[in-house]
mmCIF file of C-alpha atoms in Angstrom:
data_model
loop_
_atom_site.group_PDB
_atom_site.id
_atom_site.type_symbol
_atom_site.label_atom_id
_atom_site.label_comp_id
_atom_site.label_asym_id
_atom_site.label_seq_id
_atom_site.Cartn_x
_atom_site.Cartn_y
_atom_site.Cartn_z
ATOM 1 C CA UNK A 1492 21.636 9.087 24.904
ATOM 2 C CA UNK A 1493 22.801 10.043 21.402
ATOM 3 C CA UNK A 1494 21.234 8.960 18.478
ATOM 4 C CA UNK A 1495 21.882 9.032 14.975
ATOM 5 C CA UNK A 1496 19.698 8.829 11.744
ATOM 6 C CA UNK A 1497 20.971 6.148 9.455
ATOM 7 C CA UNK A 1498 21.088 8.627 6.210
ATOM 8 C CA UNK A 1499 19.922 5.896 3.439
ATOM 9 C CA UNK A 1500 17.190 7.962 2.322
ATOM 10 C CA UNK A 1501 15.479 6.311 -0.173
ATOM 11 C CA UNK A 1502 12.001 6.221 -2.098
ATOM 12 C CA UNK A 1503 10.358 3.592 -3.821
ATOM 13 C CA UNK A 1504 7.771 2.273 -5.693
ATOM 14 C CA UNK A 1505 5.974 -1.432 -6.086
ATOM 15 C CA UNK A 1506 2.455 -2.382 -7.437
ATOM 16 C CA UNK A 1507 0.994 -6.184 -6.346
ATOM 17 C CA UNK A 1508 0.619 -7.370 -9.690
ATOM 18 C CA UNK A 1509 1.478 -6.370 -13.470
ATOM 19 C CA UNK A 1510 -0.714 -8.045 -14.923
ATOM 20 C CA UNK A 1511 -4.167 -6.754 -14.883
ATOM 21 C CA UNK A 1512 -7.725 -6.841 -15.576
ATOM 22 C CA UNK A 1513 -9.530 -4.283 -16.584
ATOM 23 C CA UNK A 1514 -11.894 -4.521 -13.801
ATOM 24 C CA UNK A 1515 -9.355 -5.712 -11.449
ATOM 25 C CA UNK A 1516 -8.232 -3.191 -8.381
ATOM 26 C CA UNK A 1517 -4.168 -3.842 -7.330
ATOM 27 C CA UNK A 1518 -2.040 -1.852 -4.961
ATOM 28 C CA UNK A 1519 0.611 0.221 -5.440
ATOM 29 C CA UNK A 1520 2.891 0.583 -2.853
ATOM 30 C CA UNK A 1521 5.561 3.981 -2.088
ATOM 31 C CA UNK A 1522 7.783 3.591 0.423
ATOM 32 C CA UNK A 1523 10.127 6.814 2.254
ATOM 33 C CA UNK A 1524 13.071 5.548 3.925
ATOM 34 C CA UNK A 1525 14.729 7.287 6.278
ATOM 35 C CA UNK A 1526 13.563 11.050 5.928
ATOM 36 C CA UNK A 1527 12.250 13.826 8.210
ATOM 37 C CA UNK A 1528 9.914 16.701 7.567
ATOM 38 C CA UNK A 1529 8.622 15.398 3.851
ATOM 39 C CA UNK A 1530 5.470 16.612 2.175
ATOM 40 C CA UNK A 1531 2.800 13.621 0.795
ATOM 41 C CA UNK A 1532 4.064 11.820 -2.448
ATOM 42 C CA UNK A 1533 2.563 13.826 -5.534
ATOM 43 C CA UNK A 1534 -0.073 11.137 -6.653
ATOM 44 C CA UNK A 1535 -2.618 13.263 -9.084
ATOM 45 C CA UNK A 1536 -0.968 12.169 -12.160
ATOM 46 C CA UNK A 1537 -2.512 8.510 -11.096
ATOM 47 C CA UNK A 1538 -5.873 9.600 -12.103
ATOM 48 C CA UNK A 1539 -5.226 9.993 -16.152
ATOM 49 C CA UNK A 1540 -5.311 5.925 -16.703
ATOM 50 C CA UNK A 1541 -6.435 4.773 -13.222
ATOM 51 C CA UNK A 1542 -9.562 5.492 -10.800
ATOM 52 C CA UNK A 1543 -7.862 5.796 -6.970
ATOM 53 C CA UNK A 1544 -9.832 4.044 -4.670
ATOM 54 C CA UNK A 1545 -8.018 4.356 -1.767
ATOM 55 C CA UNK A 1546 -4.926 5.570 -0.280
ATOM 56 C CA UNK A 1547 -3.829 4.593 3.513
ATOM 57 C CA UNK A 1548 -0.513 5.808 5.084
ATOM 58 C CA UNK A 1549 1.299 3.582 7.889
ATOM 59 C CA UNK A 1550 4.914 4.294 9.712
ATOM 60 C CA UNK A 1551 7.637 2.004 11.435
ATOM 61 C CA UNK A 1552 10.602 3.655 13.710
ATOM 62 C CA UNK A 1553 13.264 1.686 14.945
ATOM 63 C CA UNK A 1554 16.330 2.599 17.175
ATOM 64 C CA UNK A 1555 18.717 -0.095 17.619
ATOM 65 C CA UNK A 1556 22.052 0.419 19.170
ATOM 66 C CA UNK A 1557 21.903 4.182 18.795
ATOM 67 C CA UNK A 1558 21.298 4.140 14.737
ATOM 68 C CA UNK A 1559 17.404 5.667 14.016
ATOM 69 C CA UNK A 1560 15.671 4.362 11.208
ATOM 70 C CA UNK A 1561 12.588 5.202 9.846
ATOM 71 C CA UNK A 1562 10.134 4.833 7.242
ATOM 72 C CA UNK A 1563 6.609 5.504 5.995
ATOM 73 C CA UNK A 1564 4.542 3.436 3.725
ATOM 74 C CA UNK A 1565 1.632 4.792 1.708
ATOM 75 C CA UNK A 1566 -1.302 1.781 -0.370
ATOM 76 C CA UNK A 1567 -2.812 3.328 -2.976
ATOM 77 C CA UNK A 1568 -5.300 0.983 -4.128
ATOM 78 C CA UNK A 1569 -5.782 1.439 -8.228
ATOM 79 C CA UNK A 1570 -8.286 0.390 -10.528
ATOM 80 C CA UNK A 1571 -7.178 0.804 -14.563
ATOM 81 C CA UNK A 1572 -9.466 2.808 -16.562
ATOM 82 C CA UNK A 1573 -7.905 1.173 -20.126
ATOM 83 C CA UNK A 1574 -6.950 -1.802 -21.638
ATOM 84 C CA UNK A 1575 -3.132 -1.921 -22.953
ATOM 85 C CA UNK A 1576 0.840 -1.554 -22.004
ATOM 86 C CA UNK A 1577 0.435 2.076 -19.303
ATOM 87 C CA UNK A 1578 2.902 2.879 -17.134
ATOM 88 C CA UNK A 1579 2.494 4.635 -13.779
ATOM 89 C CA UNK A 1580 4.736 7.684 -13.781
ATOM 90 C CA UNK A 1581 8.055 8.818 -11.736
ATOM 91 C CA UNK A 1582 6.130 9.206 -8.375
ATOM 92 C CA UNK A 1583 7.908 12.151 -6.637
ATOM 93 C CA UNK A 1584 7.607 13.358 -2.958
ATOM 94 C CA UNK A 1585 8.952 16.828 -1.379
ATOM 95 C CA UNK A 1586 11.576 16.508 2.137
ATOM 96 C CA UNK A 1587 13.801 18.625 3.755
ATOM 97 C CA UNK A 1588 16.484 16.732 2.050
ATOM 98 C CA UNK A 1589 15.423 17.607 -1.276
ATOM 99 C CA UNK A 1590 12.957 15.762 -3.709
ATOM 100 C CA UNK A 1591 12.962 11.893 -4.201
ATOM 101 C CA UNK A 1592 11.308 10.409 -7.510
ATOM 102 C CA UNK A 1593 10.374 6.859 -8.107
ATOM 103 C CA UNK A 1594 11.322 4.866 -11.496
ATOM 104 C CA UNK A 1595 8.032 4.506 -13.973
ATOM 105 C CA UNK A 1596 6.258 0.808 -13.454
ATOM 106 C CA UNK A 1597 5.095 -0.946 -16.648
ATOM 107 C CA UNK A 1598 1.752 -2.356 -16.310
ATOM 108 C CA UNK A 1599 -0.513 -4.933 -18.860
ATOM 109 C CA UNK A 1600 -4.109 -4.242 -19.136
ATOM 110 C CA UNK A 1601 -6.055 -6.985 -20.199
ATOM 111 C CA UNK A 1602 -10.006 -7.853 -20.971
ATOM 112 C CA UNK A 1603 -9.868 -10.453 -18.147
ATOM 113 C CA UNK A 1604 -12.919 -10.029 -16.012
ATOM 114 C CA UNK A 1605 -12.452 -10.435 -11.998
ATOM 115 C CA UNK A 1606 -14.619 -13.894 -11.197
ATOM 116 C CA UNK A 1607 -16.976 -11.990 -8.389
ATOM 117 C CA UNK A 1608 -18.376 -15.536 -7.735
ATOM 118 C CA UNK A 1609 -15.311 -17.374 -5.942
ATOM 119 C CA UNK A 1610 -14.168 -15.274 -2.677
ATOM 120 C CA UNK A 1611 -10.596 -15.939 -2.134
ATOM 121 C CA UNK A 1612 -10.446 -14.287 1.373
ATOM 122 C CA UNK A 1613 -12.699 -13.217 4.049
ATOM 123 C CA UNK A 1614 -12.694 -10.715 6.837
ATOM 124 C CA UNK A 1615 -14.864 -10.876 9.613
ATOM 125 C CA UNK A 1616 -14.623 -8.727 13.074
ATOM 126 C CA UNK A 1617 -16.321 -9.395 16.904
ATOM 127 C CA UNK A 1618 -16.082 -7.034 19.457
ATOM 128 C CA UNK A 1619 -16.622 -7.806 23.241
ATOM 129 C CA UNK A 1620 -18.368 -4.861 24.388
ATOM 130 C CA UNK A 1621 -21.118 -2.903 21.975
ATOM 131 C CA UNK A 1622 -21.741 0.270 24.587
ATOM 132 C CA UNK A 1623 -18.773 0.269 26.455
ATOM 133 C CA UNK A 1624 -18.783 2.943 29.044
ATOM 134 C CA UNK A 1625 -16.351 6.366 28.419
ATOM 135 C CA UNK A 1626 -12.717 4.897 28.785
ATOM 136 C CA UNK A 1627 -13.525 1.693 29.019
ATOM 137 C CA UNK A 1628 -11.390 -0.693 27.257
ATOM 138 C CA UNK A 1629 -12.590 -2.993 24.305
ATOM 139 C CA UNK A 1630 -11.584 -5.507 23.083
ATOM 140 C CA UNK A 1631 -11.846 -6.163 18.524
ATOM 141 C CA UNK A 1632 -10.820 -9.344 17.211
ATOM 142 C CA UNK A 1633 -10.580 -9.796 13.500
ATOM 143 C CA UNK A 1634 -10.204 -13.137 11.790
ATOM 144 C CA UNK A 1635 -9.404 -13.509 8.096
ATOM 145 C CA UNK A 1636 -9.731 -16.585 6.162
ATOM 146 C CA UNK A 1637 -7.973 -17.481 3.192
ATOM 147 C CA UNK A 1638 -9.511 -19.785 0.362
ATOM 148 C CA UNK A 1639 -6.697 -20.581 -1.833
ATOM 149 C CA UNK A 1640 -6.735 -23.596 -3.509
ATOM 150 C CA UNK A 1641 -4.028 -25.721 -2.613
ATOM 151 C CA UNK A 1642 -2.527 -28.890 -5.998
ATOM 152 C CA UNK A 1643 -0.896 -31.830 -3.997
ATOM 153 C CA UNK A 1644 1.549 -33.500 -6.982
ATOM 154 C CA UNK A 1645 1.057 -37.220 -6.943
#
């Protein structure tokens, strides 16, 4: 069976909000489409306005009728370290293709203070089995709950 990789490389860049407070952690997302044999996305410039909290790294592969596609996702979870207009940099990332930069995001810092006293979701887990034997299978089950309010017009 032949296969062939669709060659729309492509790398970009998202956050979850642009509008910030200064308190406030949001995620910024990078996404490589469509590339082999790539180095991790060059993310120390991050930590001149904003404390990284996190980063996690996921992957989805497809094949459908013969064309391979491909790409890898990376959260990096942000908190700002000033008030005011910043901008996260060009992101850039190494591949065997050549190097792929992101376009610069334009972010607003504000004074607002996250409300700690209203939790919009929770996240609670149950597994079956707390000493399962070597090989056994378990099973997790995670449940999250969303609190947003919901405004029926009248």
């Amino acid at each position: 069976m032949l296969f062939t990789l669709n060659s729309q490389a492509k790398f970009s860049s998202s956050v979850t909000k642009t509008e910030i407070g200064i308190d406030e952690p949001f995620n910024l997302i990078l996404k490589l489409d469509n590339q082999e044999n790539f180095f991790e996305p060059k993310i120390s410039s991050l930590s001149k306005n904003f404390h990284i909290l996190s980063t996690s790294k996921s992957s989805q592969t497809s094949i459908i009728n013969g064309n391979f596609n491909s790409s890898l996702t990376w959260i990096v979870t942000l908190q700002p370290k000033k008030k005011g207009k910043i901008s996260i940099s060009p992101i850039s990332i190494s591949t065997k293709n050549g190097e792929f930069t992101t376009k610069p995001i334009y972010l607003n810092i504000t004074n607002k203070k996250k409300n700690n006293t209203q939790k919009k979701v929770q996240i609670s887990t149950k597994i079956n089995n707390k000493s399962p034997f070597e090989n056994e299978p378990i099973n997790l089950s995670i449940v999250i709950k969303d609190r947003k309010s919901t405004r029926l017009n009248s």
